XYZ file of N, CA and C in Angstrom:
669
model
N -5.491 132.462 43.824
C -6.870 132.873 43.220
C -6.455 133.433 41.843
N -7.321 133.483 41.197
C -7.352 134.190 39.624
C -7.972 135.307 39.536
N -9.087 135.479 38.707
C -9.428 136.963 38.460
C -10.571 137.295 39.129
N -11.206 138.075 38.600
C -12.564 138.963 39.202
C -13.705 138.396 38.369
N -14.741 138.220 38.966
C -15.941 137.954 38.462
C -17.242 138.970 38.456
N -17.454 139.471 37.415
C -18.663 140.485 37.399
C -19.859 140.054 36.845
N -20.736 139.993 37.592
C -22.203 139.672 37.449
C -23.086 140.900 36.828
N -23.872 140.768 36.091
C -25.014 141.752 35.694
C -26.370 141.034 35.437
N -27.182 141.824 35.568
C -28.546 141.345 35.294
C -28.952 140.394 33.900
N -28.792 141.451 33.004
C -28.954 141.256 31.454
C -27.863 141.310 30.518
N -27.955 140.822 29.499
C -26.698 140.848 28.425
C -26.403 142.445 28.071
N -27.216 143.190 28.156
C -26.957 144.515 27.712
C -25.899 145.068 28.601
N -26.112 144.803 29.755
C -25.314 145.370 31.103
C -23.822 144.662 30.786
N -24.174 143.517 30.752
C -22.779 142.732 30.379
C -21.807 143.173 29.122
N -22.647 143.588 28.107
C -21.718 144.086 27.094
C -21.360 145.635 27.302
N -21.989 146.287 27.979
C -21.301 147.499 28.621
C -20.231 147.746 29.314
N -20.088 146.471 30.194
C -19.083 146.417 31.194
C -17.963 145.802 30.285
N -18.057 144.866 29.515
C -17.154 144.331 28.567
C -16.377 145.218 27.897
N -17.159 146.239 27.258
C -16.712 147.216 26.509
C -15.750 148.077 27.243
N -15.442 148.153 28.326
C -14.618 148.870 29.125
C -13.475 148.239 29.637
N -13.422 146.726 29.197
C -12.201 146.037 29.850
C -11.400 145.503 28.491
N -10.104 145.453 29.161
C -9.057 144.772 27.949
C -8.378 143.640 28.919
N -8.605 143.399 30.222
C -8.119 142.590 30.990
C -8.662 141.166 30.897
N -7.871 140.173 30.140
C -8.606 138.820 30.047
C -8.784 138.043 31.595
N -8.291 138.588 32.576
C -8.725 137.966 33.806
C -9.854 138.104 34.482
N -10.753 139.267 33.875
C -12.239 139.394 34.486
C -13.083 138.963 33.573
N -14.016 138.052 34.183
C -15.040 137.470 33.572
C -16.317 138.106 33.790
N -17.067 138.249 32.815
C -18.453 138.977 32.974
C -19.397 138.165 32.535
N -20.450 138.023 33.403
C -21.690 137.136 33.084
C -22.933 137.803 33.639
N -23.809 137.803 32.670
C -25.230 138.176 32.977
C -25.973 136.970 33.663
N -26.529 136.940 34.838
C -27.095 135.985 35.527
C -28.698 136.172 35.779
N -29.373 137.195 35.458
C -30.784 137.374 35.447
C -31.154 138.331 36.541
N -32.503 138.447 36.400
C -33.252 139.556 37.125
C -33.760 139.057 38.465
N -33.459 139.598 39.624
C -34.117 139.317 40.904
C -32.979 138.845 41.935
N -33.072 138.636 43.069
C -32.112 138.472 43.770
C -32.077 136.892 43.917
N -32.858 136.235 43.919
C -32.814 134.761 43.929
C -32.061 134.234 42.701
N -32.607 134.471 41.678
C -31.993 133.709 40.204
C -30.508 134.259 40.480
N -30.187 135.736 40.697
C -28.674 136.278 40.715
C -27.889 135.466 41.957
N -28.410 135.308 43.009
C -27.936 134.618 44.021
C -27.451 133.182 43.600
N -28.330 132.376 42.925
C -28.186 131.004 42.668
C -27.190 130.947 41.574
N -27.308 131.834 40.573
C -26.379 131.722 39.505
C -25.005 131.940 39.973
N -24.976 133.181 40.807
C -23.552 133.569 41.259
C -22.961 132.383 42.083
N -23.520 131.508 43.067
C -22.992 130.640 43.647
C -22.618 129.377 43.015
N -23.520 129.059 41.834
C -23.082 128.059 40.945
C -21.736 128.446 40.391
N -21.460 129.744 40.020
C -20.231 130.056 39.060
C -19.159 129.853 40.043
N -19.358 130.402 41.342
C -18.092 130.288 42.022
C -17.739 128.910 42.620
N -18.801 128.040 42.623
C -18.669 126.466 43.083
C -17.968 126.008 41.703
N -18.256 126.186 40.715
C -17.676 125.750 39.401
C -15.941 126.162 39.254
N -15.922 127.504 39.424
C -14.661 127.898 39.465
C -13.581 127.333 40.339
N -13.958 126.990 41.922
C -13.453 126.546 42.825
C -13.011 124.895 42.513
N -13.909 124.249 42.060
C -13.848 122.922 41.792
C -12.792 122.915 40.638
N -12.741 123.705 39.836
C -11.678 123.684 38.726
C -10.325 124.085 39.027
N -10.256 124.389 40.149
C -8.850 125.126 40.924
C -8.631 126.341 40.136
N -9.478 127.149 40.002
C -9.321 128.549 39.548
C -10.408 129.474 40.258
N -10.369 129.718 41.449
C -11.291 130.373 42.122
C -11.114 131.666 42.098
N -12.163 132.587 42.047
C -11.954 134.095 41.790
C -11.744 134.589 43.014
N -11.074 135.791 42.998
C -10.522 136.485 43.964
C -11.552 137.473 44.580
N -12.693 137.933 43.529
C -13.657 138.849 44.332
C -14.619 138.948 43.327
N -15.948 139.364 43.766
C -17.135 139.510 42.873
C -17.515 140.880 42.976
N -18.070 141.226 41.679
C -18.824 142.548 41.654
C -19.940 142.451 41.124
N -20.959 142.906 41.669
C -22.514 143.182 41.114
C -22.358 144.491 40.466
N -22.774 144.284 38.806
C -22.658 145.805 38.119
C -23.970 145.852 37.431
N -24.210 147.232 37.189
C -25.406 147.165 36.113
C -26.089 148.610 36.199
N -27.183 148.775 35.516
C -27.963 150.082 35.790
C -28.805 149.951 37.038
N -29.287 151.030 37.601
C -30.321 151.331 38.640
C -30.974 152.627 38.736
N -32.031 152.563 39.652
C -32.678 153.941 39.962
C -31.817 154.634 40.949
N -31.879 155.898 40.931
C -31.280 156.580 42.037
C -32.178 157.544 42.506
N -31.776 157.818 44.120
C -32.516 158.716 44.714
C -32.397 160.089 44.335
N -33.349 160.850 43.888
C -33.079 162.091 43.592
C -32.449 163.050 44.779
N -31.627 163.818 44.296
C -30.937 164.572 45.094
C -29.788 163.786 45.993
N -29.495 163.016 45.911
C -28.438 162.132 46.415
C -27.528 161.650 45.200
N -27.925 161.365 44.351
C -27.138 161.000 43.054
C -27.737 161.518 41.739
N -26.946 161.922 40.785
C -27.726 162.377 39.483
C -28.014 161.035 38.624
N -29.066 161.536 37.621
C -29.152 160.446 36.655
C -27.601 160.300 35.544
N -27.352 159.377 35.273
C -25.745 158.986 34.766
C -24.946 159.035 35.606
N -25.108 159.236 36.847
C -23.776 159.187 37.889
C -23.672 157.741 38.146
N -22.429 157.484 38.762
C -21.908 156.330 39.114
C -21.842 156.319 40.748
N -22.607 155.022 41.311
C -22.755 154.712 42.554
C -22.034 153.553 42.973
N -21.327 153.302 44.262
C -20.640 152.399 44.745
C -21.153 152.247 46.091
N -21.803 150.760 46.096
C -22.388 150.357 47.169
C -21.546 150.153 48.847
N -21.647 150.866 49.883
C -21.106 150.631 50.931
C -21.706 149.256 51.271
N -22.929 149.180 51.352
C -23.709 147.904 51.997
C -24.842 147.641 50.844
N -25.011 146.202 50.588
C -26.234 145.874 49.654
C -27.382 145.320 50.627
N -28.364 146.018 50.526
C -29.674 146.086 51.569
C -30.622 145.235 50.900
N -31.313 144.135 51.602
C -32.276 143.531 51.120
C -33.577 144.456 51.814
N -33.865 145.340 50.987
C -34.754 146.540 51.350
C -36.353 146.203 51.847
N -36.735 145.106 50.911
C -38.286 144.485 51.134
C -38.318 143.584 51.681
N -37.278 142.605 52.565
C -37.059 141.671 53.179
C -37.593 141.722 54.574
N -38.810 141.131 55.027
C -39.394 141.627 56.089
C -40.917 141.260 56.217
N -41.497 142.571 57.042
C -42.915 142.217 57.094
C -43.649 143.530 57.270
N -44.471 143.904 56.921
C -45.537 145.087 56.878
C -46.274 144.958 58.352
N -46.403 146.057 58.956
C -47.225 146.263 60.004
C -47.870 147.742 60.174
N -49.065 147.753 61.103
C -49.723 149.000 61.177
C -48.843 150.169 61.277
N -47.572 149.892 62.294
C -46.531 150.920 62.347
C -45.417 151.222 61.467
N -45.435 150.184 60.214
C -44.763 150.266 58.824
C -44.126 149.192 59.004
N -42.835 149.224 57.954
C -42.194 148.157 57.835
C -41.062 147.565 58.502
N -41.189 146.429 58.926
C -40.296 145.876 60.053
C -39.355 144.736 59.394
N -37.838 145.153 59.214
C -36.695 144.480 58.811
C -36.802 143.080 59.216
N -36.516 141.885 58.524
C -36.314 140.776 58.927
C -35.862 140.294 60.075
N -34.610 141.218 60.468
C -33.789 140.994 61.643
C -34.319 141.456 62.819
N -35.523 142.099 62.760
C -36.186 142.529 63.862
C -37.533 141.923 64.038
N -37.718 140.680 63.520
C -38.855 139.656 63.841
C -38.741 138.714 64.768
N -37.654 138.925 65.319
C -37.309 137.721 66.598
C -36.780 136.297 66.114
N -36.591 136.249 64.616
C -35.958 134.976 64.458
C -34.669 134.890 64.933
N -34.291 133.462 65.163
C -33.062 133.116 65.648
C -31.965 133.555 64.689
N -30.858 133.888 64.940
C -29.962 134.683 64.041
C -29.216 133.446 62.979
N -29.136 132.329 63.366
C -28.606 131.272 62.473
C -29.723 131.149 61.253
N -30.822 131.705 61.291
C -31.747 131.423 60.362
C -32.019 132.535 59.454
N -30.887 133.745 59.817
C -31.093 134.812 59.020
C -29.868 134.847 58.043
N -28.874 133.858 58.032
C -27.728 134.106 57.377
C -26.910 135.375 57.659
N -26.722 136.340 56.961
C -25.880 137.192 57.420
C -26.934 138.296 57.646
N -28.015 138.107 57.603
C -29.051 139.402 58.160
C -29.522 139.815 56.490
N -30.224 140.851 56.565
C -30.815 141.617 55.198
C -29.648 142.514 54.861
N -28.553 142.678 55.272
C -27.463 143.574 55.141
C -26.063 142.921 54.731
N -25.586 142.908 53.624
C -23.912 142.784 53.214
C -23.187 143.850 53.303
N -22.195 144.001 53.903
C -21.276 145.089 53.856
C -20.418 144.759 52.533
N -19.938 145.923 52.071
C -18.744 145.660 50.758
C -17.627 145.474 51.653
N -16.707 144.917 50.839
C -15.424 144.596 51.330
C -14.527 146.123 51.375
N -14.202 146.371 52.445
C -13.525 147.657 52.722
C -12.314 147.947 51.714
N -11.520 147.065 51.681
C -10.252 147.262 50.731
C -10.826 147.434 49.136
N -11.602 146.438 48.816
C -12.081 146.707 47.377
C -12.859 148.040 47.199
N -13.757 148.362 48.220
C -14.406 149.801 48.150
C -13.339 150.662 47.818
N -12.697 150.819 48.937
C -11.724 151.848 48.802
C -10.905 151.938 47.746
N -10.297 150.634 47.027
C -9.637 150.827 45.799
C -10.571 151.552 44.606
N -11.924 150.938 44.476
C -12.756 151.525 43.608
C -13.153 152.865 43.826
N -13.375 153.456 44.935
C -13.605 154.898 45.165
C -12.480 155.659 44.658
N -11.164 155.263 44.896
C -10.103 155.875 44.875
C -9.862 155.910 43.019
N -10.319 154.812 42.579
C -10.182 154.752 40.923
C -11.401 155.560 40.177
N -12.493 155.663 41.138
C -13.498 156.336 40.595
C -14.138 157.695 41.540
N -13.161 158.629 41.318
C -13.486 159.551 42.452
C -14.733 160.294 42.447
N -15.228 160.324 41.035
C -16.703 161.013 40.993
C -17.982 160.119 41.339
N -17.565 158.742 41.929
C -18.609 157.803 41.944
C -19.246 158.475 43.704
N -20.382 158.150 43.735
C -21.094 158.379 45.157
C -21.206 157.150 45.816
N -20.942 156.889 47.039
C -20.937 155.930 48.007
C -22.075 155.854 48.748
N -22.433 154.782 49.086
C -23.737 154.700 49.808
C -24.601 153.272 49.992
N -25.358 153.093 50.555
C -26.163 151.977 50.413
C -27.054 151.855 49.186
N -26.548 150.656 48.460
C -27.747 150.044 47.325
C -28.642 149.367 48.009
N -30.090 149.373 47.524
C -31.032 148.634 48.088
C -31.520 147.681 46.856
N -31.739 146.541 47.497
C -32.148 145.554 46.463
C -33.550 144.993 46.743
N -34.537 145.485 45.757
C -35.731 145.097 45.776
C -36.222 144.364 44.738
N -37.418 143.292 44.978
C -38.077 142.360 44.381
C -39.363 143.137 43.492
N -39.490 144.281 43.966
C -40.490 145.150 43.266
C -40.263 146.620 43.074
N -39.733 146.995 41.710
C -39.314 148.505 41.874
C -40.180 149.446 42.013
N -39.752 150.157 42.941
C -40.247 151.307 43.621
C -41.070 152.359 42.490
N -42.155 152.527 42.543
C -43.004 153.238 41.426
C -43.892 154.184 41.699
N -43.889 154.853 43.031
C -45.048 155.796 43.449
C -44.084 156.760 44.197
N -44.489 158.108 44.200
C -44.071 158.924 45.229
C -43.999 158.726 46.652
N -45.208 158.022 47.156
C -45.109 157.560 48.497
C -44.273 156.588 49.014
N -44.334 155.562 48.055
C -43.327 154.445 48.393
C -41.892 154.884 48.194
N -41.662 155.897 47.401
C -40.318 156.398 47.233
C -39.898 157.243 48.566
N -40.784 158.066 48.996
C -40.659 158.821 50.404
C -40.408 157.848 51.536
N -41.136 156.605 51.521
C -40.990 155.731 52.783
C -39.852 154.975 52.876
N -39.433 154.461 51.490
C -38.052 153.950 51.203
C -36.807 154.739 51.667
N -36.768 156.147 51.234
C -35.974 157.107 51.313
C -35.771 157.472 53.046
N -36.817 157.434 53.520
C -36.994 157.897 55.257
C -36.290 156.567 55.837
N -36.606 155.341 55.593
C -35.913 154.049 56.079
C -34.624 153.935 55.836
N -34.249 154.578 54.718
C -32.709 154.116 54.388
C -31.948 155.934 53.961
N -31.885 156.358 54.750
C -31.272 157.786 54.597
C -29.990 157.994 53.965
N -29.207 156.794 54.043
C -27.763 156.848 53.459
C -27.720 156.077 52.069
N -29.085 155.641 51.577
C -29.188 154.826 50.382
C -29.268 155.844 49.363
N -28.331 155.241 48.033
C -28.300 156.120 46.847
C -28.992 155.778 45.542
N -29.127 154.218 45.907
C -29.955 153.637 44.367
C -30.627 152.405 44.762
N -31.487 151.957 43.870
C -32.191 150.724 44.017
C -31.982 150.010 42.798
N -31.839 148.266 43.038
C -31.482 147.591 41.811
C -32.159 146.322 42.580
N -32.057 145.211 41.831
C -32.727 143.955 41.877
C -32.008 142.784 42.145
N -30.409 142.937 42.020
C -29.712 141.593 42.599
C -28.414 141.700 43.121
N -28.406 142.937 43.773
C -26.839 143.054 44.614
C -26.905 142.225 45.832
N -27.817 142.287 46.541
C -28.065 141.424 47.811
C -28.026 139.754 47.424
N -28.564 139.447 46.539
C -28.417 137.943 46.103
C -26.882 137.716 45.863
N -26.276 138.546 44.912
C -24.823 138.187 44.508
C -24.052 138.555 45.599
N -24.194 139.336 46.745
C -23.590 139.761 47.762
C -23.562 138.438 49.081
N -24.694 137.839 49.136
C -24.622 136.582 50.026
C -23.824 135.473 49.350
N -23.967 135.408 47.957
C -23.216 134.305 47.534
C -21.703 134.379 47.583
N -21.450 135.661 47.273
C -20.114 136.090 47.706
C -19.594 135.895 49.286
N -20.282 136.360 49.938
C -20.036 136.176 51.461
C -19.893 134.542 51.766
N -20.811 133.961 51.277
C -20.817 132.380 51.681
C -19.557 131.686 51.083
N -18.946 132.411 50.041
C -17.893 131.777 49.654
C -16.697 132.526 50.064
N -16.770 133.472 51.101
C -15.612 134.041 51.619
C -14.935 134.937 50.664
N -15.447 135.526 49.726
C -14.956 136.308 48.702
C -15.236 137.898 48.828
N -14.195 138.735 48.603
C -14.697 140.421 48.760
C -15.822 140.608 47.487
N -16.566 141.546 47.819
C -17.763 141.918 47.083
C -18.271 143.461 47.419
N -18.314 143.942 46.211
C -18.572 145.310 45.910
C -19.834 145.450 44.757
N -20.710 146.390 45.164
C -21.875 146.568 44.267
C -21.746 148.105 43.535
N -21.319 147.848 42.129
C -21.582 149.077 41.236
C -22.313 149.295 40.359
N -22.732 150.508 40.487
C -24.074 150.688 39.460
C -23.936 152.244 38.990
N -24.791 152.228 37.713
C -24.921 153.527 37.158
C -26.350 153.966 37.102
N -26.615 155.249 37.310
C -28.114 155.659 37.243
C -28.509 155.973 36.032
N -29.724 154.966 35.631
C -30.374 155.428 34.421
C -31.747 156.252 34.748
N -32.244 156.445 36.014
C -33.384 157.060 36.102
C -33.614 157.478 37.703
N -34.232 158.566 37.933
C -34.426 158.815 39.285
C -35.544 157.704 39.965
N -35.688 157.160 41.018
C -36.607 156.291 41.682
C -38.068 157.093 41.952
N -38.933 156.456 41.449
C -40.324 157.135 42.043
C -41.263 156.743 40.789
N -42.303 157.681 40.376
C -43.401 157.113 39.361
C -42.547 156.989 38.132
N -43.096 155.930 37.469
C -42.295 155.519 36.087
C -42.655 156.593 34.869
N -41.533 157.320 34.863
C -41.604 158.309 33.516
C -40.675 158.020 32.723
N -40.773 157.350 31.573
C -40.045 157.161 30.701
C -39.141 157.833 30.065
N -39.753 159.150 30.180
C -39.392 160.540 29.524
C -37.756 160.767 30.073
N -37.836 160.674 31.338
C -36.680 160.976 32.577
C -35.555 159.859 32.393
N -35.875 158.853 31.680
C -34.753 157.626 31.734
C -33.786 158.115 30.783
N -32.515 157.955 31.234
C -31.370 157.949 30.305
C -30.402 156.618 30.072
N -30.968 155.987 29.439
C -30.486 154.680 29.365
C -29.114 154.593 28.521
N -28.963 155.267 27.521
C -27.903 155.317 26.891
C -26.895 155.903 27.593
N -26.978 157.129 28.360
C -26.156 157.400 29.177
C -25.440 156.676 30.290
N -26.466 156.023 30.786
C -26.122 155.202 32.003
C -25.109 153.842 31.593
N -25.391 153.342 30.267
C -24.650 152.216 29.902
C -23.242 152.805 29.340
N -23.151 154.249 28.995
C -21.749 154.702 28.535
C -20.966 155.086 30.002
N -21.480 155.285 31.056
C -21.157 155.354 32.445
C -20.770 154.153 32.692
N -21.400 153.065 32.632
C -21.043 151.715 33.053
C -19.919 151.185 32.428
N -19.679 151.428 31.107
C -18.238 151.197 30.453
C -17.291 152.178 31.217
N -17.289 153.362 31.251
C -16.239 153.976 31.797
C -15.828 153.437 33.243
N -16.766 153.164 33.975
C -16.731 152.605 35.439
C -15.843 151.220 35.336
N -16.351 150.661 34.094
C -15.438 149.285 34.110
C -14.237 148.981 33.976
N -13.803 150.310 33.383
C -12.260 150.555 33.092
C -11.410 150.397 34.405
N -11.892 150.704 35.551
C -11.565 150.662 36.705
C -11.452 149.306 37.608
N -12.079 148.416 37.036
C -12.385 147.121 37.720
C -10.974 146.330 38.086
N -10.428 146.137 36.758
C -8.847 145.110 36.931
C -7.839 145.706 37.839
N -7.687 146.933 37.800
C -6.675 147.475 38.724
C -7.281 147.522 40.194
N -8.634 147.941 40.698
C -8.906 147.748 41.875
C -8.966 146.330 42.446
N -9.209 145.420 41.632
C -9.229 144.070 42.120
C -7.926 143.526 42.376
N -6.919 144.193 41.669
C -5.328 143.916 41.716
C -4.833 144.272 42.807
N -5.599 145.300 43.770
C -4.963 145.710 44.993
C -5.529 144.760 46.162
N -6.192 143.689 46.036
C -6.449 142.868 47.133
C -5.100 141.688 47.482
N -5.330 141.354 48.529
C -4.209 140.443 48.950
C -4.452 139.004 48.470
């Protein structure tokens, strides 16, 4: 296997990651916004690399995210212990029902609504980024924007640290290819009502560049 594949949603995130890299074996690609397009693009990139005889050794979903207040600071770095499809399921009078609790046959759920991070890669990144906060990173198709929905999401996921829009899609593609995966994010804003005055985009992009410096060495620990 050859290098590391790092996927971001948008070009600005990809540029921030590249700014922290000097290792030519790391490939960085923006793949679009949302889990469907990110998962499809990741699967295509992995298939093309394998067909060319240069398969990747690991996949990272990277970018900026909203963070849960009190769990991670704005401009902080988070590492996903699991990538969770937080809104994949059904509403009910008693609250949200995750897709794996709806009685569907397991074979129709793929890996279910959760993909665990590769423990070896997660441990290596945690060691290289001692200031990072580890926890679940939620993947949503609609960004949380009210106090009520923020409370509900935080209650359903007490160990979640952040939410973004691509991680679960990239994670599923990596899992289907049998590759190690971790989600890495830096926090640009607190999750909740959209208050642009509280966003710290520049700080989050700088933190992403700094975090990217740890990627090649961490990936190199994989067997």
